[in-house]
mmCIF file of C-alpha atoms and ligand atoms in Angstrom:
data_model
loop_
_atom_site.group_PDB
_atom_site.id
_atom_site.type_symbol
_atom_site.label_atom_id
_atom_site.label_comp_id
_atom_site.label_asym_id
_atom_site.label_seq_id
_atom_site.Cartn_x
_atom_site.Cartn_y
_atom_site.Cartn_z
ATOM 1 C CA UNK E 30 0.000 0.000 0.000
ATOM 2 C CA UNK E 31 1.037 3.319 -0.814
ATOM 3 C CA UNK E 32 2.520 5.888 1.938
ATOM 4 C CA UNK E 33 -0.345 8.601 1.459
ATOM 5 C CA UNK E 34 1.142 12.678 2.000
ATOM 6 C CA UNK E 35 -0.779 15.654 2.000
ATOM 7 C CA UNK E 36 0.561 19.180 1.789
ATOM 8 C CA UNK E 37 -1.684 22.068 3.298
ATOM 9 C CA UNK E 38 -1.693 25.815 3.206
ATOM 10 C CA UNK E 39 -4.106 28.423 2.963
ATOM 11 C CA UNK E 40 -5.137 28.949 -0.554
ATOM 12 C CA UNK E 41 -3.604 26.024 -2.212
ATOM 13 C CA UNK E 42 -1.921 27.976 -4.962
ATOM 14 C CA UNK E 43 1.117 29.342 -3.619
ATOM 15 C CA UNK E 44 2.851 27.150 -0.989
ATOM 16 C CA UNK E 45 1.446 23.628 -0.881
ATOM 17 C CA UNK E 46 1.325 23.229 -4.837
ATOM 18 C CA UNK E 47 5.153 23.884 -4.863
ATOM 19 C CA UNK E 48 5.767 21.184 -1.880
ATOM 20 C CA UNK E 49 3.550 18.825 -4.123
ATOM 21 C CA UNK E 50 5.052 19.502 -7.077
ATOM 22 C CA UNK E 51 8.662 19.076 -5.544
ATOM 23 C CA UNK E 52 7.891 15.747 -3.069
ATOM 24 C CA UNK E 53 6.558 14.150 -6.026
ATOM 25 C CA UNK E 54 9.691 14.631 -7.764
ATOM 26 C CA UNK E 55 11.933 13.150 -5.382
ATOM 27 C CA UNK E 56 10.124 10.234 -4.654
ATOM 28 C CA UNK E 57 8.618 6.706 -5.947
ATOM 29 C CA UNK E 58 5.283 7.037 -7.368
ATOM 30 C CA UNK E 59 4.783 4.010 -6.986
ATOM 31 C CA UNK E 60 5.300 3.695 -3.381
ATOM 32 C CA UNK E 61 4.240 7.348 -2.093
ATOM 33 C CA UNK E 62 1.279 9.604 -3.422
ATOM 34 C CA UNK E 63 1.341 13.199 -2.869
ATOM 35 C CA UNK E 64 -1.566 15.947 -2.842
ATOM 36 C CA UNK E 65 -2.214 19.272 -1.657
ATOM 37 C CA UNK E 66 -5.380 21.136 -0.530
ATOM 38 C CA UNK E 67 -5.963 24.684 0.826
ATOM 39 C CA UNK E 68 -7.490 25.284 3.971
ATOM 40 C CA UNK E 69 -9.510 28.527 2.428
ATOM 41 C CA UNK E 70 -11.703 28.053 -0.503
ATOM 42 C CA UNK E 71 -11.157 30.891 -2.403
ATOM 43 C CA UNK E 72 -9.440 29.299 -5.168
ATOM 44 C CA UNK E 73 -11.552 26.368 -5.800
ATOM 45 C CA UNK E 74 -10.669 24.437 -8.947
ATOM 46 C CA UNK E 75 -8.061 27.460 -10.182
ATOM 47 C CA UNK E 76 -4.179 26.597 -11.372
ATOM 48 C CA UNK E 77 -1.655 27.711 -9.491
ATOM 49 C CA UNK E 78 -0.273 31.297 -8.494
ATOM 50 C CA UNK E 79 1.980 31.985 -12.069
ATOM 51 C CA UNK E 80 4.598 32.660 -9.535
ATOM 52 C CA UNK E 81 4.628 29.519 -8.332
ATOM 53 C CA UNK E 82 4.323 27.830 -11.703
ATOM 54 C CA UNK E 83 7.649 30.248 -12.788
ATOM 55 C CA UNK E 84 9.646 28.952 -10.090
ATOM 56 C CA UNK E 85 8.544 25.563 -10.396
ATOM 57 C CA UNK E 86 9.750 25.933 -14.244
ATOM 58 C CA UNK E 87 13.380 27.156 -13.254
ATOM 59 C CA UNK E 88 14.157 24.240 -11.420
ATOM 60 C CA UNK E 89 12.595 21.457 -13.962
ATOM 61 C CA UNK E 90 9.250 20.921 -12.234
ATOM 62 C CA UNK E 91 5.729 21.457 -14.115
ATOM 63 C CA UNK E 92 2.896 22.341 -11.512
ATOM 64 C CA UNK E 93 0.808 23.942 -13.905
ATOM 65 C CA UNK E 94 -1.457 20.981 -14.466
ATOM 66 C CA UNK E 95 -2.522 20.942 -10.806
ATOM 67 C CA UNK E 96 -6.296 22.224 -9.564
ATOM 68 C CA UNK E 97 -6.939 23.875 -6.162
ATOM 69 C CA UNK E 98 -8.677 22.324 -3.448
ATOM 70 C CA UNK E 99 -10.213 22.537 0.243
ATOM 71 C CA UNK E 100 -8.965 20.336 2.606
ATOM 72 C CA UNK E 101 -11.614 18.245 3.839
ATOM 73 C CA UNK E 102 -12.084 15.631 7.239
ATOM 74 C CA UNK E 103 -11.863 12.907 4.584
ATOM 75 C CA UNK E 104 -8.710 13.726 4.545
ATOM 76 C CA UNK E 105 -7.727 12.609 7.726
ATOM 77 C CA UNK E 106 -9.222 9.083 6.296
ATOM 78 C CA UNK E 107 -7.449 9.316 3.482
ATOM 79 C CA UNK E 108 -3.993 10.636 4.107
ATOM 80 C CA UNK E 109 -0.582 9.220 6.562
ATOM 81 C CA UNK E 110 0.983 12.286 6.926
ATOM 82 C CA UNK E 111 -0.536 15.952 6.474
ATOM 83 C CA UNK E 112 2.634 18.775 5.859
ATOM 84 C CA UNK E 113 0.924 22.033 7.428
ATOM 85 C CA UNK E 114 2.824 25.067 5.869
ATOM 86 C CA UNK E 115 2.489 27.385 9.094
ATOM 87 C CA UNK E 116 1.094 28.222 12.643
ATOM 88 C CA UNK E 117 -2.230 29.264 11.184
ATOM 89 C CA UNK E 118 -2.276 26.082 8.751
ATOM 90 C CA UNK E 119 -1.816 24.054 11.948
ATOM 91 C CA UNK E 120 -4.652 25.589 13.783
ATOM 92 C CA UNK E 121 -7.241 25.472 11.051
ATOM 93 C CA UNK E 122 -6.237 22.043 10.184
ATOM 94 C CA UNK E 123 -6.014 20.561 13.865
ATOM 95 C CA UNK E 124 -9.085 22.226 14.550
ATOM 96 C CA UNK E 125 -11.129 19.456 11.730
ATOM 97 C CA UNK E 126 -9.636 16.630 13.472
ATOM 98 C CA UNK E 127 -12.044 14.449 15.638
ATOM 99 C CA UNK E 128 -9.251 11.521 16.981
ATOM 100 C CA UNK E 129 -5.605 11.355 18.743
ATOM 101 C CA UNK E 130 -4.840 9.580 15.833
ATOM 102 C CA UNK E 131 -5.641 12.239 12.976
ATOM 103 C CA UNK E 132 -4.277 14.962 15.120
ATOM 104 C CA UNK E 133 -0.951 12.895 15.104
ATOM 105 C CA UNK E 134 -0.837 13.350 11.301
ATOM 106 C CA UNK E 135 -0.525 16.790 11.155
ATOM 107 C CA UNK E 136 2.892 18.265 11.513
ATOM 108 C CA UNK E 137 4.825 21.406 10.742
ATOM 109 C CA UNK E 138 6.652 20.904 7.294
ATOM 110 C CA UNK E 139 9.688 22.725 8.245
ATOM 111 C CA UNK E 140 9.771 20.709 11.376
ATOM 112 C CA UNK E 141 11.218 17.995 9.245
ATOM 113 C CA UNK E 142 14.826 20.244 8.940
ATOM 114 C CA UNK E 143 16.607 22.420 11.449
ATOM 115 C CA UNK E 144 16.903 25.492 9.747
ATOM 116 C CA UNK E 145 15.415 27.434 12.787
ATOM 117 C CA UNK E 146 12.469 28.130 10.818
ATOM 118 C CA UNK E 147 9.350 26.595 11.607
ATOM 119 C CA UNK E 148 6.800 28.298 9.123
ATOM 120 C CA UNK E 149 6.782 28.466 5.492
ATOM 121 C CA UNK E 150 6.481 32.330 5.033
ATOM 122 C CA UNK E 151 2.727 32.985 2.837
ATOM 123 C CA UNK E 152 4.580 34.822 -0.154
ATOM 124 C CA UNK E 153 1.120 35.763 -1.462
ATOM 125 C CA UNK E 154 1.040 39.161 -1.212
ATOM 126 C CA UNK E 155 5.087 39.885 -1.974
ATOM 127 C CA UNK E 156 7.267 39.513 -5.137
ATOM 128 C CA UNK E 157 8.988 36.648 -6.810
ATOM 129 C CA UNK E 158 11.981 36.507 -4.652
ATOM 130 C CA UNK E 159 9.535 35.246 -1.859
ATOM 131 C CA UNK E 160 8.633 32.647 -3.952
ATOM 132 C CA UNK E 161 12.014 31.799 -5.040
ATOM 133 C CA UNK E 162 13.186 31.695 -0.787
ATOM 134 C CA UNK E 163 9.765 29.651 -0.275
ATOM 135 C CA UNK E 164 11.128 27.188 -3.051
ATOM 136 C CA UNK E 165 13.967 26.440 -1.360
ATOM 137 C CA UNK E 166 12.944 26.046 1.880
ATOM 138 C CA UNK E 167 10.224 23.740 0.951
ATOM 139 C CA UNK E 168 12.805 21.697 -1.485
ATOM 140 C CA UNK E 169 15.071 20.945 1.940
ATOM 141 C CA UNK E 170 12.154 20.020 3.553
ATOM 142 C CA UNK E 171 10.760 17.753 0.902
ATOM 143 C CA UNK E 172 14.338 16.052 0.302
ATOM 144 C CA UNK E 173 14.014 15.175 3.918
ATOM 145 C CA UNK E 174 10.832 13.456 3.599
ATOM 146 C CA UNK E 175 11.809 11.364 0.735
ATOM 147 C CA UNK E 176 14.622 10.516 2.113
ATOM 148 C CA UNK E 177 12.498 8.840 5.168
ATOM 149 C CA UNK E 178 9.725 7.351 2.768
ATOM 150 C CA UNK E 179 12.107 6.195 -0.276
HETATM 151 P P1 LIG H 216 -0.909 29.968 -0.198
HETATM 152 O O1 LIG H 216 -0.936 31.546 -0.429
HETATM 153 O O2 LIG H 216 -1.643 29.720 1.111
HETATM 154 O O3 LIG H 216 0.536 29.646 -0.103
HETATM 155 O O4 LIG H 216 -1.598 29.339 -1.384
HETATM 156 C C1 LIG H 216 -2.108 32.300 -0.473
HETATM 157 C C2 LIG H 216 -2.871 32.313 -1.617
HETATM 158 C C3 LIG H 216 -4.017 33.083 -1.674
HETATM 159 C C4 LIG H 216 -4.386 33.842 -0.581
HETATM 160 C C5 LIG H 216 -3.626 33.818 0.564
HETATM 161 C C6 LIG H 216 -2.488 33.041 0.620
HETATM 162 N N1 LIG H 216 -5.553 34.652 -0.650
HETATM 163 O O5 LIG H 216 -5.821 35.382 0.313
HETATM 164 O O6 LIG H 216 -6.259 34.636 -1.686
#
């Protein structure tokens, strides 16, 4: 059976489709499946931020093909692990989850390095060198996953 990881941030255009896009390529499909989802629903259905897709493109990945999504309680059903990208994530997430056991599957992405960082900053609202410093922090992270699931 497949290892199940979901990445989460706010509006699922920005943040999580990057740390989908980049866990995906560093890992076996056929042993590990990777999604995101947004907590807000604002961008229902919508590609990702262009910003995202641009930086995604400089380093060899393709995102654009990926659709926005609310994270859902089926989720918790559904999914091992669930990569929160900050504090806020984390609350709204936590807040859906009815057992012990679902709680346990939520953790801080950046939690998985020490870089003395424990939120992915929302680059949203700045330029593309946000996005470019949320790439990489997000790549460390995600090489650090694979290398526990590979
Ligand atoms: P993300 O960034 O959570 O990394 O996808 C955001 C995208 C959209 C909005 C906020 C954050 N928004 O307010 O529309």
């Amino acid at each position: 059976m497949k290892t199940k990881v979901l990445m989460v941030c706010l509006g699922n255009i920005c943040r999580s489709p990057l740390a989908e896009g980049i866990l995906k390529s560093k890992v076996d499909s056929n042993k590990v499946f990777v999604d995101s989802a947004g907590t807000a629903g604002y961008h229902v259905g919508n590609p990702p931020d262009h910003r995202s897709v641009a930086v995604a493109q400089k380093n060899g990945l393709d995102i654009s093909g990926q659709r926005c999504r609310k994270f859902s309680q089926l989720d918790f059903l559904e999914f091992d692990h669930i990569y929160v990208m900050d504090k806020s994530n984390f609350a709204n997430v936590t807040h859906l989850a009815s057992t012990q056991d679902q709680m346990n599957k939520v953790k801080l992405l950046l939690e998985e390095i020490d870089m003395g960082l424990t939120e992915v900053p929302d680059p949203y609202y700045g330029g593309q060198d946000g996005f470019e410093k949320v790439y990489q922090m997000i790549d460390l992270a995600c090489e650090a996953i694979a290398k526990k699931l590979n």
